[in-house]
Amino acid sequence: MGLFSSLAEKLGNVFSKITSRGKLTEGDIKQAMREIRIALLEADVNYAVVKDFVARVSEKAVGEQVLKSLTPGQQVVKIVNDELIELMGSTNSKLDVASKPPTVIMMCGLQGAGKTTFCGKLGAYLTKQGKKPMFAACDVYRPAAIDQLQVVGKNVNVPVFEQGAGDPVKIADNAVREAVKLGYDTVIIDTAGRLHINEQLMNELKNIKSKTAPTEILLTVDSMTGQDAVNVAKTFNEELDITGVILTKLDGDTRGGAALSIRSVTGKPIKFCGTGEKSGDIEPFYPDRMASRILGMGDVLTLIEKAQEAVSEEELKKMEKRMRENKFTLEDFLTQFKQLAKMGDINDVVAMIPGMNKANVDAKQIDERIGKYKAIILSMTPYERAHPEVIKSSRRKRVAAGSGTSVQEVNSLLKQYDQTREMMKMAASGKMPQMQQKIVRQKRRFR
Amino acid sequence: MGFFSKIKEGLKRTKEAISYKLNKLFTGGVLTDDFYDELEETLISSDIGAETTDIIMDRLKDEIDKKHIRDTSSVRELLKKILVDLLEENERPQYDYPLVIMLSGVNGVGKTTAIGKLAKKFKSQGRSVTVAAADTFRAAASDQLSVWAERAGVRLIKHAEGADPAAVVYDAAQSVKSKNGDVLLIDTAGRLHNKKNLMEELKKIARVVERELPDASVFNYIVLDATTGQNAISQVDIFNDAIDIDGIILTKLDGTAKGGVVLAIAGELGVPVVYVGVGEGIDDLEDFDSQDFVNGIMNED
C-alpha cells in the first residue's frame, strides 16, 4: 500500500546507516534531516512549518546532547519525536466549562470536515460525563443538514433546537435561551461549513459568537487536509479566536501532518479526534500518539524507552568513567550483557531497530552465546573478574568446568573482552565514549 | 471563463501576497539556489508533494540546461508546460449513452453535491437523468440528494436509511431500462479507503451495474477534496484497486487550496481529472482545464 516507501522505512535506512557506524558526522545529520523533511512533507506538514522544524531539530542534533546520548542515531529520532510532541502542545487539553451554565460550544469549519457527525459524538461524550447537552441546528444552507442533525440527535438522545432555515444568529441565540429555560447545561451549535475566505459567512460566525459568548469555539479539521490547513486555521483563528481544534477522520491511513501545522500556526490546542463513524468514536487528543503517527515509527520509540529503562543514567556515567580510566573489567562486561538482556527478547529488540529485521540476525544463537558468556564470567572469582590477566591455563580449565563450557569458549570470551576493551580505549581517547553504541557493535559481532 | 477567475473575488489578500512573491521570482534575474528553493516552495505549497516536486524540478533543470536558459523569466513558461504535460498524459473519458457514472470517495469530499451538479449538467444537455441514492448510511444523505434532484429536475430512486445500497442501484437500473433513460448517476456513501468491507460493498454495486445495464458505458469517478494533501494518492490507489477508477472530480477548488496532489496522481496512477467543483451553486461544476489549473498553481489568472 502507498506509493512512496513508508516513513519508518526511509528514516530506518538513514538511521541504520548512522547507528551501525556509531558516530554521527554533520554530513550524516544533514542527510537525515533531508529525509525527515521529505517525510514530514509527505505527511502533509506545512512547508513553512517543516522548514522551521528541521532547522530546530538539526541544531539540537549537532549539539552536544546527541553526543552525550545513548546511540546518536536513536537520539536524533528521539529529538524529532520530542519536538513534534512539544509542537503539538505536550499534554492533552480538556474542554472548558462555563462558570455559569449553559456552556456554549460552537463548532465551525470547512464543508465536509465532519462538524455534524462530530456534534453527535460530542453530545454522546458529554452525556456520558453526566452533562445535559442540547444541539442547535444553525446550518441552514446545506440541503437536509437539519435533518442530518436530527437523526444524529435521536441516535445519541440529545434534543435538537431548530427553527428551519431562519437566521442562524437568531437560532443560536434562541437555542441558548431555550437551554436556560429547559435546564440544559451545554449547547452545541452546529454551523454551516464555509470557506475561510467567504467574508459574509465568516461575519455570520462572528455574530453568533458575540450573541452567544461561547466558552469553546472548536474548529473542525479533516486530518487528511494538506498544505492549505494553515491558511484555513489561521483565518478562522484570526476571525474568531478559536479555543481549540477537532481532528476528524483519523481512522483513515492519513499521517495527519495537518495537526502539526495547525497547532504551530494558531497555537491553539487540539482537543479531540474523531476515529470512526459511530457516536462513540471520539478520543481526547494525545500529542505523543500523534507524533508517532506522523513519524510512523512507534516501534523505534518503544526501543528508546526500553534502552532508557535498561540503562540508568547513573550506570551509564559510572561505565563511562571506568572506560576513561581504562578500568573496564569482566564485571562491566557482564553488566553489559545483563543490560542487553533487560531490553527484552533479542528477537523483539532487533525487530524494533529500523532497517533491521529478524531475518538478519540469528537471535537464538546470540542468546545462547550470551548465556554461555554469562555463565563463564559468573564462574570466576571476583578477583579474577577484576583482574582478567591472572586467568591463565589452570584457571581457564576450572572456569570451563564450573560453567559447563569448554576451554575454547573461555578463550573466546577473553578474546572478545580484550577486543572490547581495546576498542573502548580508542573511544575514550577520542570523543565521548558511548556505551549503548558499543552494545550495538557487539551485537553485530555476534552475527 | 477559467474557473480560477471565480476564486479571485474573495481571495485578494492571500493571493496578492503570493503573486507578488512569484512575480518577483519570475521577472528576470539570474538562476540561483534561492530561486529554485522558492520555486520548489510554490509547488510543495500547492500539495504537489515532495517527491513529485523533486521529479518536476529535475525535469525543469534538465530543460533549462538543454535550452541554455540563464534567465528566470523564461522559466515560468517552461515550468507551466511541464505541469500541463503531466496532466495531459491521460485522456479524458468520451461518453456514450446510456451512461452510468458512479461517484465514490472518502467522507465529506462533496459526492452528493457533485451528483446534483452532474444531474443538472446532463439534464441541460437534454438527457433523461436518473439518480440513485446509494448512500444509505449517512444520516439524511438521501434527503440531501432529494433536494438536489428536485433542483435539477431529475428522477431519484431511494430506499430507507440502512438499506442495501446495491438494491437501490438495482432498482435504479430497472427504472433506467423501463424508461429508456440516458444517464444513471450513483451516489455512494463516503467511506475511508482502508475499510475493507466497505470497499467490497462498492465492488458489489459495480457488479450490479454491469449485470443490469450491460450495454451502458460505465465510468467510476472518485471525488477528491482539493484541500486534501498527500493522502489523496492513497485514496485513489485503493479505490482504484477495488473498482477501476476512470477519473477524478476535484471539489472545493473555490477555496485557497490548489489541489496539486492530482499532479502526483496523474503521474503515478494515470488517473485524469475530469471535472472541478468551484462553488456551492448547482452550475458550479466545470470541465477540467489543465492550463487553467496550472495557472492556478502558479497564481496566475
PDB file of C-alpha atoms in Angstrom, chain A residues 46-49 110 195-197 202 219 221 225-239 258 261-262 265-266, chain B residues 11 13-15 17-18 45-47 227 255-258 299:
ATOM      1  CA  ASN A  46       3.063  22.620   6.082  1.00  0.00           C
ATOM      2  CA  TYR A  47       6.124  23.658   4.113  1.00  0.00           C
ATOM      3  CA  ALA A  48       6.989  26.609   6.317  1.00  0.00           C
ATOM      4  CA  VAL A  49       6.467  24.602   9.492  1.00  0.00           C
ATOM      5  CA  LEU A 110     -14.920  23.992   6.064  1.00  0.00           C
ATOM      6  CA  LEU A 195     -14.789  28.660   3.175  1.00  0.00           C
ATOM      7  CA  HIS A 196     -12.497  30.753   5.321  1.00  0.00           C
ATOM      8  CA  ILE A 197     -12.387  33.331   2.538  1.00  0.00           C
ATOM      9  CA  MET A 202     -17.377  34.437   8.456  1.00  0.00           C
ATOM     10  CA  LEU A 219     -12.507  24.385  14.527  1.00  0.00           C
ATOM     11  CA  VAL A 221     -10.429  19.953  10.536  1.00  0.00           C
ATOM     12  CA  THR A 225      -6.001  18.201   4.846  1.00  0.00           C
ATOM     13  CA  GLY A 226      -2.858  19.213   3.001  1.00  0.00           C
ATOM     14  CA  GLN A 227      -0.773  22.374   2.838  1.00  0.00           C
ATOM     15  CA  ASP A 228      -3.821  24.617   2.890  1.00  0.00           C
ATOM     16  CA  ALA A 229      -4.588  23.651   6.505  1.00  0.00           C
ATOM     17  CA  VAL A 230      -2.540  26.591   7.739  1.00  0.00           C
ATOM     18  CA  ASN A 231      -4.466  29.122   5.653  1.00  0.00           C
ATOM     19  CA  VAL A 232      -7.763  27.752   6.896  1.00  0.00           C
ATOM     20  CA  ALA A 233      -6.770  27.553  10.545  1.00  0.00           C
ATOM     21  CA  LYS A 234      -5.061  30.915  10.522  1.00  0.00           C
ATOM     22  CA  THR A 235      -8.083  32.669   9.052  1.00  0.00           C
ATOM     23  CA  PHE A 236     -10.607  31.018  11.349  1.00  0.00           C
ATOM     24  CA  ASN A 237      -8.404  31.840  14.318  1.00  0.00           C
ATOM     25  CA  GLU A 238      -7.905  35.442  13.276  1.00  0.00           C
ATOM     26  CA  GLU A 239     -11.603  35.964  12.672  1.00  0.00           C
ATOM     27  CA  ALA A 258      -2.156  18.966   9.325  1.00  0.00           C
ATOM     28  CA  SER A 261       0.703  22.712  11.014  1.00  0.00           C
ATOM     29  CA  ILE A 262      -2.448  23.959  12.702  1.00  0.00           C
ATOM     30  CA  VAL A 265       0.277  28.338  13.247  1.00  0.00           C
ATOM     31  CA  THR A 266      -2.568  29.049  15.691  1.00  0.00           C
TER      32      THR A 266
ATOM     33  CA  LEU B  11      -9.073  35.760  -2.258  1.00  0.00           C
ATOM     34  CA  ARG B  13      -5.194  39.281   0.236  1.00  0.00           C
ATOM     35  CA  THR B  14      -3.585  35.849   0.256  1.00  0.00           C
ATOM     36  CA  LYS B  15      -3.330  35.899  -3.462  1.00  0.00           C
ATOM     37  CA  ALA B  17       0.955  38.197  -1.265  1.00  0.00           C
ATOM     38  CA  ILE B  18       1.799  35.034  -3.152  1.00  0.00           C
ATOM     39  CA  SER B  45       2.621  24.568  -1.064  1.00  0.00           C
ATOM     40  CA  SER B  46       0.084  23.540  -3.673  1.00  0.00           C
ATOM     41  CA  ASP B  47       0.162  19.944  -2.353  1.00  0.00           C
ATOM     42  CA  THR B 227      -7.881  20.617   0.389  1.00  0.00           C
ATOM     43  CA  GLY B 255     -11.029  27.997  -1.576  1.00  0.00           C
ATOM     44  CA  THR B 256      -7.328  28.689  -1.243  1.00  0.00           C
ATOM     45  CA  ALA B 257      -6.378  25.039  -1.719  1.00  0.00           C
ATOM     46  CA  LYS B 258      -4.740  24.236  -5.052  1.00  0.00           C
ATOM     47  CA  ASN B 299      -1.040  32.015  -9.024  1.00  0.00           C
TER      48      ASN B 299
END
